Short mmCIF file of C-alpha atoms and ligand atoms in Angstrom, two decimals:
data_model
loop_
_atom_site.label_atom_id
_atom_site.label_comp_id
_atom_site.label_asym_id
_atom_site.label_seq_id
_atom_site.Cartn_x
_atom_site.Cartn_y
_atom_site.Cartn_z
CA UNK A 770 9.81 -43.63 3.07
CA UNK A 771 11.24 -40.22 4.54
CA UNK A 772 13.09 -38.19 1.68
CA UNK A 773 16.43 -37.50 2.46
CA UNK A 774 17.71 -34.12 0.81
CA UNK A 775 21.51 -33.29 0.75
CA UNK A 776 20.32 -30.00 2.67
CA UNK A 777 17.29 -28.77 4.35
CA UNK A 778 14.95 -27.19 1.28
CA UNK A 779 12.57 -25.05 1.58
CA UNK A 780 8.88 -26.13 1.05
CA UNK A 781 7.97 -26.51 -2.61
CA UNK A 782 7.05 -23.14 -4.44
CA UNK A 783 9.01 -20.96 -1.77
CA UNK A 784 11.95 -20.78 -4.54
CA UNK A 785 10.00 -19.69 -7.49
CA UNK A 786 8.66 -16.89 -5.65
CA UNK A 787 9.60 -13.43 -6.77
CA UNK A 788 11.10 -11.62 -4.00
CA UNK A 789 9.61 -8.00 -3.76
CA UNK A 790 11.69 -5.57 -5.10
CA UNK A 791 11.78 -2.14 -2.81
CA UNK A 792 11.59 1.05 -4.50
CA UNK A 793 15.51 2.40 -5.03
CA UNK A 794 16.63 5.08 -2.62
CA UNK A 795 19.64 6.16 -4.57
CA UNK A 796 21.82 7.23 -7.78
CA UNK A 797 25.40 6.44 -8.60
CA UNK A 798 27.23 9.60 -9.00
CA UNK A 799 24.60 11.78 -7.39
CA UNK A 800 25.00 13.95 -4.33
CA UNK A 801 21.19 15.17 -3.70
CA UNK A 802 18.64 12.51 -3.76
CA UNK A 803 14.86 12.86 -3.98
CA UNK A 804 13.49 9.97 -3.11
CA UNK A 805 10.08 9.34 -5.01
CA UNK A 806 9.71 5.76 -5.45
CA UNK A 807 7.95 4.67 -2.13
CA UNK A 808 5.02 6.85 -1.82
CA UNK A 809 6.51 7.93 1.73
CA UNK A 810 5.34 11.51 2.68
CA UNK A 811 7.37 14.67 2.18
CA UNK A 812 6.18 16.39 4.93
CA UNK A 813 7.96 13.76 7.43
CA UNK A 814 6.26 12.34 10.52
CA UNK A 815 4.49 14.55 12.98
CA UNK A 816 7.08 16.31 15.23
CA UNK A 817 5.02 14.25 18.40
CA UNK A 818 5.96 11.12 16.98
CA UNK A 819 9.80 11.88 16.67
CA UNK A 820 9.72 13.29 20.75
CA UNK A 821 7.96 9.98 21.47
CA UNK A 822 10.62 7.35 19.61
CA UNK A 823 13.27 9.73 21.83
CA UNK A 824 11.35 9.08 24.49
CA UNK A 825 10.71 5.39 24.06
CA UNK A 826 14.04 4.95 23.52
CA UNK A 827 14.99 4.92 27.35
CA UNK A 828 13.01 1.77 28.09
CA UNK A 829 13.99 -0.71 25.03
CA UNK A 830 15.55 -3.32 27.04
CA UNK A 831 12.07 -4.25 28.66
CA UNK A 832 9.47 -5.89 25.80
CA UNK A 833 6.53 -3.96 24.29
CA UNK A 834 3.29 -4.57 25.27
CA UNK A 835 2.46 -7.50 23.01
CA UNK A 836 -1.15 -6.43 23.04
CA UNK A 837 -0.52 -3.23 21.94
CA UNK A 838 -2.92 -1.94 23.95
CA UNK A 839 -2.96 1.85 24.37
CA UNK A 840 -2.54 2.27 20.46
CA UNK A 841 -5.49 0.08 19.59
CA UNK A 842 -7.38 2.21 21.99
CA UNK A 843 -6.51 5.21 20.54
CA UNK A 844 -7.16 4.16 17.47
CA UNK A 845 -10.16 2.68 18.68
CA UNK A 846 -11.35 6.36 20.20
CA UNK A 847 -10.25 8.18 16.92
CA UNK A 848 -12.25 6.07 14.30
CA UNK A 849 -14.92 4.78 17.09
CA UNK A 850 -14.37 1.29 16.74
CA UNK A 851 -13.74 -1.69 18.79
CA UNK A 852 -10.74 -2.11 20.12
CA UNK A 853 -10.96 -5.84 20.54
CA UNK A 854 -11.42 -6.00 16.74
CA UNK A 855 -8.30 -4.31 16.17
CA UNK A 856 -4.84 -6.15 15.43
CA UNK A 857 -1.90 -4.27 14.65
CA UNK A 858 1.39 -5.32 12.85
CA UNK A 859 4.58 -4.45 11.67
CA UNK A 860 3.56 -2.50 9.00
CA UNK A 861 0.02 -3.76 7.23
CA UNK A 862 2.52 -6.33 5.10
CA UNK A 863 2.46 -8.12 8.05
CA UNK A 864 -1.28 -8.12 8.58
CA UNK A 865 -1.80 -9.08 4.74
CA UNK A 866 0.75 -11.73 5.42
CA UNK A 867 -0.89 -12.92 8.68
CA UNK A 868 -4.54 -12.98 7.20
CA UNK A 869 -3.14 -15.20 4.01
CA UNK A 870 -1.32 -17.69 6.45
CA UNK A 871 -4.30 -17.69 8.40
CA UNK A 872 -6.52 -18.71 5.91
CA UNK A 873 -4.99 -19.80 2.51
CA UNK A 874 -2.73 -23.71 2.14
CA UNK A 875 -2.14 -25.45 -0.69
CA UNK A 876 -5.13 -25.98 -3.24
CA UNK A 877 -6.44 -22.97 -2.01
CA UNK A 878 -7.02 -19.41 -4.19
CA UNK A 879 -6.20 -16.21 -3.27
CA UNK A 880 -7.65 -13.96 -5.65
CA UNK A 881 -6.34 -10.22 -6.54
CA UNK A 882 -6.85 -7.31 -9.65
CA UNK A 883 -4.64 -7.42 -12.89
CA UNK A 884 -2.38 -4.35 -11.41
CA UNK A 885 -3.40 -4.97 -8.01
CA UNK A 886 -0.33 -4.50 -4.83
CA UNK A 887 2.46 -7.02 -4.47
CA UNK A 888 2.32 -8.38 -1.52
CA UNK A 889 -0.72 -10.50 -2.25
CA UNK A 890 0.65 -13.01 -4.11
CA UNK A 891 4.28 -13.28 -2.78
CA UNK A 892 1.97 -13.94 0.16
CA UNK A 893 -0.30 -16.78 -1.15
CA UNK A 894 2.47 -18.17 -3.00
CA UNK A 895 4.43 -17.88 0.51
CA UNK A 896 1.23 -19.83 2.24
CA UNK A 897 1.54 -22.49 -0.58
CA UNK A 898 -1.69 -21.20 -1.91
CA UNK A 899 -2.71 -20.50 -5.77
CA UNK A 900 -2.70 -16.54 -6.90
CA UNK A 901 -5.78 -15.90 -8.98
CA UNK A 902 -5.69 -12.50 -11.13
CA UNK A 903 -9.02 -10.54 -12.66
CA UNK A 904 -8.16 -8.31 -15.84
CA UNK A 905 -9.10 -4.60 -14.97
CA UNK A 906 -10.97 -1.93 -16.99
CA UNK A 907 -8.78 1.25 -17.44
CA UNK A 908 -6.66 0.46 -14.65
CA UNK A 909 -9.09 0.38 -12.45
CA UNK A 910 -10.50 -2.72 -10.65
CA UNK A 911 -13.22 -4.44 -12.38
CA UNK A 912 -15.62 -6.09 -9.93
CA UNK A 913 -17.73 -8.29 -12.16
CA UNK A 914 -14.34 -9.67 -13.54
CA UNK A 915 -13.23 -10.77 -9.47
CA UNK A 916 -16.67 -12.33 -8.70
CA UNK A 917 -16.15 -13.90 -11.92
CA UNK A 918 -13.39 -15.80 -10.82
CA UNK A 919 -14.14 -16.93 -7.31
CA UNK A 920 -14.68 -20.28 -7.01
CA UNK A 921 -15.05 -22.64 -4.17
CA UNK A 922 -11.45 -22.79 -3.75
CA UNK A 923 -11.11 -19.29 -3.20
CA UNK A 924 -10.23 -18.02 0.55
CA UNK A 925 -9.08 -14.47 0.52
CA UNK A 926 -9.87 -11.67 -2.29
CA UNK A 927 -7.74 -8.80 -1.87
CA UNK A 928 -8.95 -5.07 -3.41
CA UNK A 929 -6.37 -1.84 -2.69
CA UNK A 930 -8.84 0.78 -2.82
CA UNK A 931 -6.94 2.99 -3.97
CA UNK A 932 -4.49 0.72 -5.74
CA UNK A 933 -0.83 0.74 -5.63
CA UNK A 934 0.33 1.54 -8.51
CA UNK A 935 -2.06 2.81 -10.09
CA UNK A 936 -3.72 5.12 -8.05
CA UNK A 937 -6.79 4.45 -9.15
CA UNK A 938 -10.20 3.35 -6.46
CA UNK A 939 -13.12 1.91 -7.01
CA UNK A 940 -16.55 3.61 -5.23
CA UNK A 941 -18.22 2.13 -2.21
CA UNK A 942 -21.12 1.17 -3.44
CA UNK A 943 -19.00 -1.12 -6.19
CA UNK A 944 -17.57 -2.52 -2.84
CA UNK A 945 -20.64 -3.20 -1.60
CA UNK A 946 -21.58 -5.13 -4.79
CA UNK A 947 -18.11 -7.04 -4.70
CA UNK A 948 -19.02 -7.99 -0.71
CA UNK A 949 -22.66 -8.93 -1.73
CA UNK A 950 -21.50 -11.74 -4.28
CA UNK A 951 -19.22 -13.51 -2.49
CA UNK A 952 -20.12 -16.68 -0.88
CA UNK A 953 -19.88 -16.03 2.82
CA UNK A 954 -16.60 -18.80 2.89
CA UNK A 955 -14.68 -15.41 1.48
CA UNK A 956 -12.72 -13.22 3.30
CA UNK A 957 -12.60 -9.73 1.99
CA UNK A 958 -9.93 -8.03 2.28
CA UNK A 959 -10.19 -4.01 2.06
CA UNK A 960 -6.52 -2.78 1.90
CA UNK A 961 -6.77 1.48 2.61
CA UNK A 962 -3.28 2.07 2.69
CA UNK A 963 -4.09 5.32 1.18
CA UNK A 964 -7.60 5.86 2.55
CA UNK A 965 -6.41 9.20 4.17
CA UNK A 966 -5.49 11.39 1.16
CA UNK A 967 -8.82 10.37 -0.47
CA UNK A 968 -10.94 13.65 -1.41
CA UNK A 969 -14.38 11.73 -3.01
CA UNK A 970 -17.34 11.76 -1.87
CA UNK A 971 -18.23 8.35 -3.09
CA UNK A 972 -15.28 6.94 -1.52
CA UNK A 973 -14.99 4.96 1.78
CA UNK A 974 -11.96 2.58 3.40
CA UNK A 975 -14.35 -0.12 4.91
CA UNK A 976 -14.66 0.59 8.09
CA UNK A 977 -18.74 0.15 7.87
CA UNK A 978 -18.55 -3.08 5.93
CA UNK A 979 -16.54 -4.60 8.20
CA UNK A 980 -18.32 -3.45 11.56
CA UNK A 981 -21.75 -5.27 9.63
CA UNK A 982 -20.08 -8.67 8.38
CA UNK A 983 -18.28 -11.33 9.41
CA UNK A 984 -16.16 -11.74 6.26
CA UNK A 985 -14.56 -8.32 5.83
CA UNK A 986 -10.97 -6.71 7.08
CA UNK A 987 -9.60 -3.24 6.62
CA UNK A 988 -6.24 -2.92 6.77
CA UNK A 989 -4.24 0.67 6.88
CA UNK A 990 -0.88 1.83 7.76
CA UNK A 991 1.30 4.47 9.52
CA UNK A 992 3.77 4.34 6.50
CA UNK A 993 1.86 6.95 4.57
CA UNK A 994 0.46 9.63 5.55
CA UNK A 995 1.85 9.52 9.12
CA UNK A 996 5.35 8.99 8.01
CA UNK A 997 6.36 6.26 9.63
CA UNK A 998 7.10 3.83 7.26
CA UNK A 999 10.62 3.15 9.08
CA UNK A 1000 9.20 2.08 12.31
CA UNK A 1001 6.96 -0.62 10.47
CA UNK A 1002 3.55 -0.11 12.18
CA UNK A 1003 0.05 -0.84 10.30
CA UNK A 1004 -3.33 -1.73 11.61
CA UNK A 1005 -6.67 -3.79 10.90
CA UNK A 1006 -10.32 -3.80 11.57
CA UNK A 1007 -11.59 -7.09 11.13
CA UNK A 1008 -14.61 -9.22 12.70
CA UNK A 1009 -13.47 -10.38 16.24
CA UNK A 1010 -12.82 -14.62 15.01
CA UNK A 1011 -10.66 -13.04 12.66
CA UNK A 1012 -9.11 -11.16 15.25
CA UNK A 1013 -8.40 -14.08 17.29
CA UNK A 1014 -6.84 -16.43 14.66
CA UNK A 1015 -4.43 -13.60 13.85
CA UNK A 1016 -3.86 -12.91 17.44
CA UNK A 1017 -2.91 -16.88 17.66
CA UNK A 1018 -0.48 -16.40 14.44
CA UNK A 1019 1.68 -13.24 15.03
CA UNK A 1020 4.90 -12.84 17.12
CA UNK A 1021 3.62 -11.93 20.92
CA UNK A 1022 5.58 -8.79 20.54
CA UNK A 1023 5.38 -8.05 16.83
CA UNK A 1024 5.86 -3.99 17.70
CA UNK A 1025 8.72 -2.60 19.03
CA UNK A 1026 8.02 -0.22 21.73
CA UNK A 1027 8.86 2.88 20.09
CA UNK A 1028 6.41 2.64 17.22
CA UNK A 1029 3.80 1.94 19.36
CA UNK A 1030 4.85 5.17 21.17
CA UNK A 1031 4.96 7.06 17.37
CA UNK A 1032 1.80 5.52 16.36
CA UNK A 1033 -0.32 7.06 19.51
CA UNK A 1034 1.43 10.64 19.55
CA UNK A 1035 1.01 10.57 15.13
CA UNK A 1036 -2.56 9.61 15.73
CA UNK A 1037 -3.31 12.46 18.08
CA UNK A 1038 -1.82 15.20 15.42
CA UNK A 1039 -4.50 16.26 13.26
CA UNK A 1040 -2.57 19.54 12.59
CA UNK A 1041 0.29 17.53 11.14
CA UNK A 1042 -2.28 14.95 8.49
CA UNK A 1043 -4.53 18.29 7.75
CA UNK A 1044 -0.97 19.73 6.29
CA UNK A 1045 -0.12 16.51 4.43
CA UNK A 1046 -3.83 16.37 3.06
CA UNK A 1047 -3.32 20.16 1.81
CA UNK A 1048 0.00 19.38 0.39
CA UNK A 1049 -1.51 16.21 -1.36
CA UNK A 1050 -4.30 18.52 -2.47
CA UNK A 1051 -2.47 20.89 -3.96
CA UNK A 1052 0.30 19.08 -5.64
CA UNK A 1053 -1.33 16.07 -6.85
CA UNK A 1054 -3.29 18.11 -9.81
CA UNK A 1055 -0.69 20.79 -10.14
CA UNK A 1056 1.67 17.33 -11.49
CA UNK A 1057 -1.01 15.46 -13.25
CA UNK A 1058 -1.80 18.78 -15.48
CA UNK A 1059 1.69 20.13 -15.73
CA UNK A 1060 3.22 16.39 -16.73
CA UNK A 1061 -0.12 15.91 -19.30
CA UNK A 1062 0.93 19.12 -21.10
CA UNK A 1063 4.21 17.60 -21.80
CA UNK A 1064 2.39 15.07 -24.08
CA UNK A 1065 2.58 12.00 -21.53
CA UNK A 1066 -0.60 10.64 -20.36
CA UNK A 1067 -0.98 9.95 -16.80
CA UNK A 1068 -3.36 7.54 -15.03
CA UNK A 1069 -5.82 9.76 -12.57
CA UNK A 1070 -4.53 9.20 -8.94
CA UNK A 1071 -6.38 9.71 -5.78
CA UNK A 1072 -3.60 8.93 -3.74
CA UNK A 1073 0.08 10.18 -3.23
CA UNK A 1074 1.30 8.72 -6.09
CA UNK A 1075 0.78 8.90 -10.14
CA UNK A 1076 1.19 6.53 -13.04
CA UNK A 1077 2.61 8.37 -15.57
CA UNK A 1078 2.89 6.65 -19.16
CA UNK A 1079 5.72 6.81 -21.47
CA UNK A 1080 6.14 5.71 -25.46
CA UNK A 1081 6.78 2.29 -26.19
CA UNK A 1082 10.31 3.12 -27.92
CA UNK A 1083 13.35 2.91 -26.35
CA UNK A 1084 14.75 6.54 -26.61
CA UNK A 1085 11.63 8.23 -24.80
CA UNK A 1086 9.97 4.90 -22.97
CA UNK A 1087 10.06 4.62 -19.85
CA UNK A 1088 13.31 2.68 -18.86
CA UNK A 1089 15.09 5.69 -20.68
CA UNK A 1090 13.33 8.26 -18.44
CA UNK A 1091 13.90 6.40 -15.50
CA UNK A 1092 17.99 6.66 -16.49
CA UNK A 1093 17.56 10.30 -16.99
CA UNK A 1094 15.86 11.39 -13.88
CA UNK A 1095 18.11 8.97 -11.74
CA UNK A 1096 20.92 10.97 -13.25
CA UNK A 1097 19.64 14.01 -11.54
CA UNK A 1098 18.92 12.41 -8.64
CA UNK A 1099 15.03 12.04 -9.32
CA UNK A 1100 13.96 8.44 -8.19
CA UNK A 1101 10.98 7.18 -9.20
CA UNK A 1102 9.39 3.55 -9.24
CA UNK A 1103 9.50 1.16 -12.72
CA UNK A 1104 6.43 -0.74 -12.13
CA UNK A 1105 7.25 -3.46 -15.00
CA UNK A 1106 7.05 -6.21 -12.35
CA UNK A 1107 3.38 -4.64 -11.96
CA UNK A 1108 2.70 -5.57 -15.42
CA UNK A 1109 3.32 -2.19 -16.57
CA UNK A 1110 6.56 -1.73 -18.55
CA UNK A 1111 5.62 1.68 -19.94
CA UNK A 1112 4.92 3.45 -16.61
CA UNK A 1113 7.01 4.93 -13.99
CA UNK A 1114 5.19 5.82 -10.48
CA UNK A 1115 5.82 9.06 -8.81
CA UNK A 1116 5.30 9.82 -5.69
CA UNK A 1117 4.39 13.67 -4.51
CA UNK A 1118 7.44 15.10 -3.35
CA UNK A 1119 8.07 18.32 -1.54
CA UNK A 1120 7.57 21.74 -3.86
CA UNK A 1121 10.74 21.35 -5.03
CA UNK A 1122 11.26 18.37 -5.90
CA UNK A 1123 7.82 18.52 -8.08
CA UNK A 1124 9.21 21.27 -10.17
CA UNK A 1125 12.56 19.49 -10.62
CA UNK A 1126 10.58 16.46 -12.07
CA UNK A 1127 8.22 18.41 -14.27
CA UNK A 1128 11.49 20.42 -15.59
CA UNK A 1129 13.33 16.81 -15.92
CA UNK A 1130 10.48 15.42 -17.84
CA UNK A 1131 10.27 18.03 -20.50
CA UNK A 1132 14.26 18.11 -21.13
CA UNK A 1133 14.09 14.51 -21.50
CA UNK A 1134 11.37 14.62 -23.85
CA UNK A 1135 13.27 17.68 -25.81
CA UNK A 1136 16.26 14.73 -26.28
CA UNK A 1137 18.68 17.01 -23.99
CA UNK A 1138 21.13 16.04 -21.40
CA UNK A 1139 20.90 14.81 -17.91
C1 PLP B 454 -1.58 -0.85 -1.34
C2 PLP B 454 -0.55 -1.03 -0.27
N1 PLP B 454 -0.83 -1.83 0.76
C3 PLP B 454 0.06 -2.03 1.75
C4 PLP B 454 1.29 -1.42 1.74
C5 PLP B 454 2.24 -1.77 2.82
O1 PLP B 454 2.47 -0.78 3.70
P1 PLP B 454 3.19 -1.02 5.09
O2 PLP B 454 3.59 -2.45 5.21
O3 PLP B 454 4.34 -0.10 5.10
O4 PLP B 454 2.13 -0.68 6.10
C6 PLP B 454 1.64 -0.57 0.70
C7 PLP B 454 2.97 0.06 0.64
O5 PLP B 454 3.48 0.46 -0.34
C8 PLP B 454 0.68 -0.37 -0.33
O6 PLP B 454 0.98 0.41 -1.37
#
């Protein structure tokens, strides 16, 4: 007998879901923001990319090309890949959204780290799917913990390497040994959101795992270190059947035309990411030491972010903090929804805006005013 509701409802689970909660962009009362809660670059997008939305911007009342062709080539060219193997989104959420529709329903497990990004279980919650979570080691992900949970029911497992939010990675090699004991029925998924401001030698986004399996995907994004997160524009290496049940899934013109236009002309500017890499480079140790000698500890990043830890106690924790540096216009990220109610994230800002945190820091920690 059909069920008759006294309005349409959504499918069962969509309603429990916790809606992702943005990183705030700004403080009552306060003129000059700095905006530090989104790990967006402060260097802004290459100067190529801005001439090229202006550009595209003649032609929006024709369609993009829904194949996004010419960027996938470029990328293609740049990395030396396949472009046939490439699918790009609206952002990489939408790829990590795609590949869990794709390939997790109900009674199905996604599986994910303790501290591990977002997105991957609003998504398998979103496909109806179950989210599975592996406790990590130091805040850092803990492979034999993830292969300890797969099971046959498992679909997708999802490592950030580097995680969001805590900054931390895990080396190839331990990768390698997460890819090697999983039963070929798994996808992998590699998410590299941050692969670019990486300086370790043992490191590496995925790209050479994927090119020799058939159950790996990379994912990375413009929204980073190309400064485009408010165009929406990611991309994904993946095996090419992957590639073509994705292809099936997403909108036919899932990229407007002008960040397809951005994305080629940010691609091309290796002055521009060598900068950003160099401002990373420098700034990213300069906070980590300068905030440790204030007596907070802070989780080691190699991204453009840091964890930095507060006291469990209300006047100095980190909700308190978070109140103080808002009132000088200092936005940062709570990451309790992360599991992390001691923590705020910070992402590098410009020169400035690194010394105004540091200074903020200590005279919160000295009890003074905001
Ligand atoms: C680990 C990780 N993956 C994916 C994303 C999504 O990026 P976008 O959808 O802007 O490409 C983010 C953004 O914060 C992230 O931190």
């Amino acid at each position: 007998m059909a069920i008759v509701t006294a309005r349409p409802e959504p499918r069962p689970g969509v309603l429990s879901i916790d809606a992702y909660v943005p990183g705030k962009s700004a403080a009552a009362g306060v003129e000059k923001v700095y905006k530090l809660s989104s790990n967006e670059t402060p260097l802004g997008p290459s100067p190529h990319a801005i001439a090229a939305v202006r550009a595209a911007a003649d032609h929006i009342s024709y369609y993009p090309d829904g194949s996004a062709t010419r960027l996938r080539h470029a990328i293609a060219a740049k990395y030396g890949l396949d472009a046939g193997r490439i699918v790009c989104g609206a952002g990489s959420d939408e790829l990590l959204n795609l590949l869990t529709h794709a390939y997790i329903g109900p009674g199905d497990e996604g599986l994910f780290s303790e501290h591990g990004f977002l997105v991957y279980r609003i998504a398998i919650l979103a496909a109806g799917g179950t989210p599975v979570v592996a406790p990590e080691k130091n805040l850092t992900t803990d492979v034999d913990a993830l292969l300890a949970r797969v099971t046959e029911r498992t679909k997708i497992v999802f490592l950030a390497n580097p995680n969001n939010p805590t900054g931390t990675y895990i080396p190839f090699d331990e990768v390698k040994r997460l890819h090697a004991g999983l039963p070929p029925h798994v996808l992998l998924v590699l998410d590299a959101a941050y692969a670019e401001y990486v300086r370790r030698n043992d490191y590496a986004s995925g790209l050479e795992l994927v090119a020799t399996s058939d159950n790996v995907v990379m994912t990375r994004t413009f929204s980073k270190i190309y400064g485009l997160a408010g165009l929406r524009l990611g991309w994904g290496y993946m095996p090419a059947h992957v590639a073509d049940a994705l292809n099936r899934i997403r909108g036919p013109f899932n990229i407007g035309a002008p960040a397809l236009e951005a994305g080629i002309a940010a691609l091309a500017d290796d002055a521009h990411i060598a900068a950003s890499v160099a401002h990373n480079e420098e700034w990213l140790p300069w906070l980590t030491r300068e905030i440790e000698k204030l007596g907070l500890s802070v989780t080691p990043s190699v991204g453009n972010f840091l964890l930095i830890h507060f006291p469990d106690e209300a006047k100095r924790g980190a909700r308190a903090a978070d109140a103080f540096l808002s009132a000088r216009g200092l936005i940062l990220r709570g990451v309790g929804a992360y599991g992390l109610p001691n923590a705020l994230r910070l992402t590098i800002g410009t020169a400035e805006a690194n010394r105004l945190v540091v200074a903020a820091l200590a005279d919160f920690l000295r009890g003074g005013d905001a």
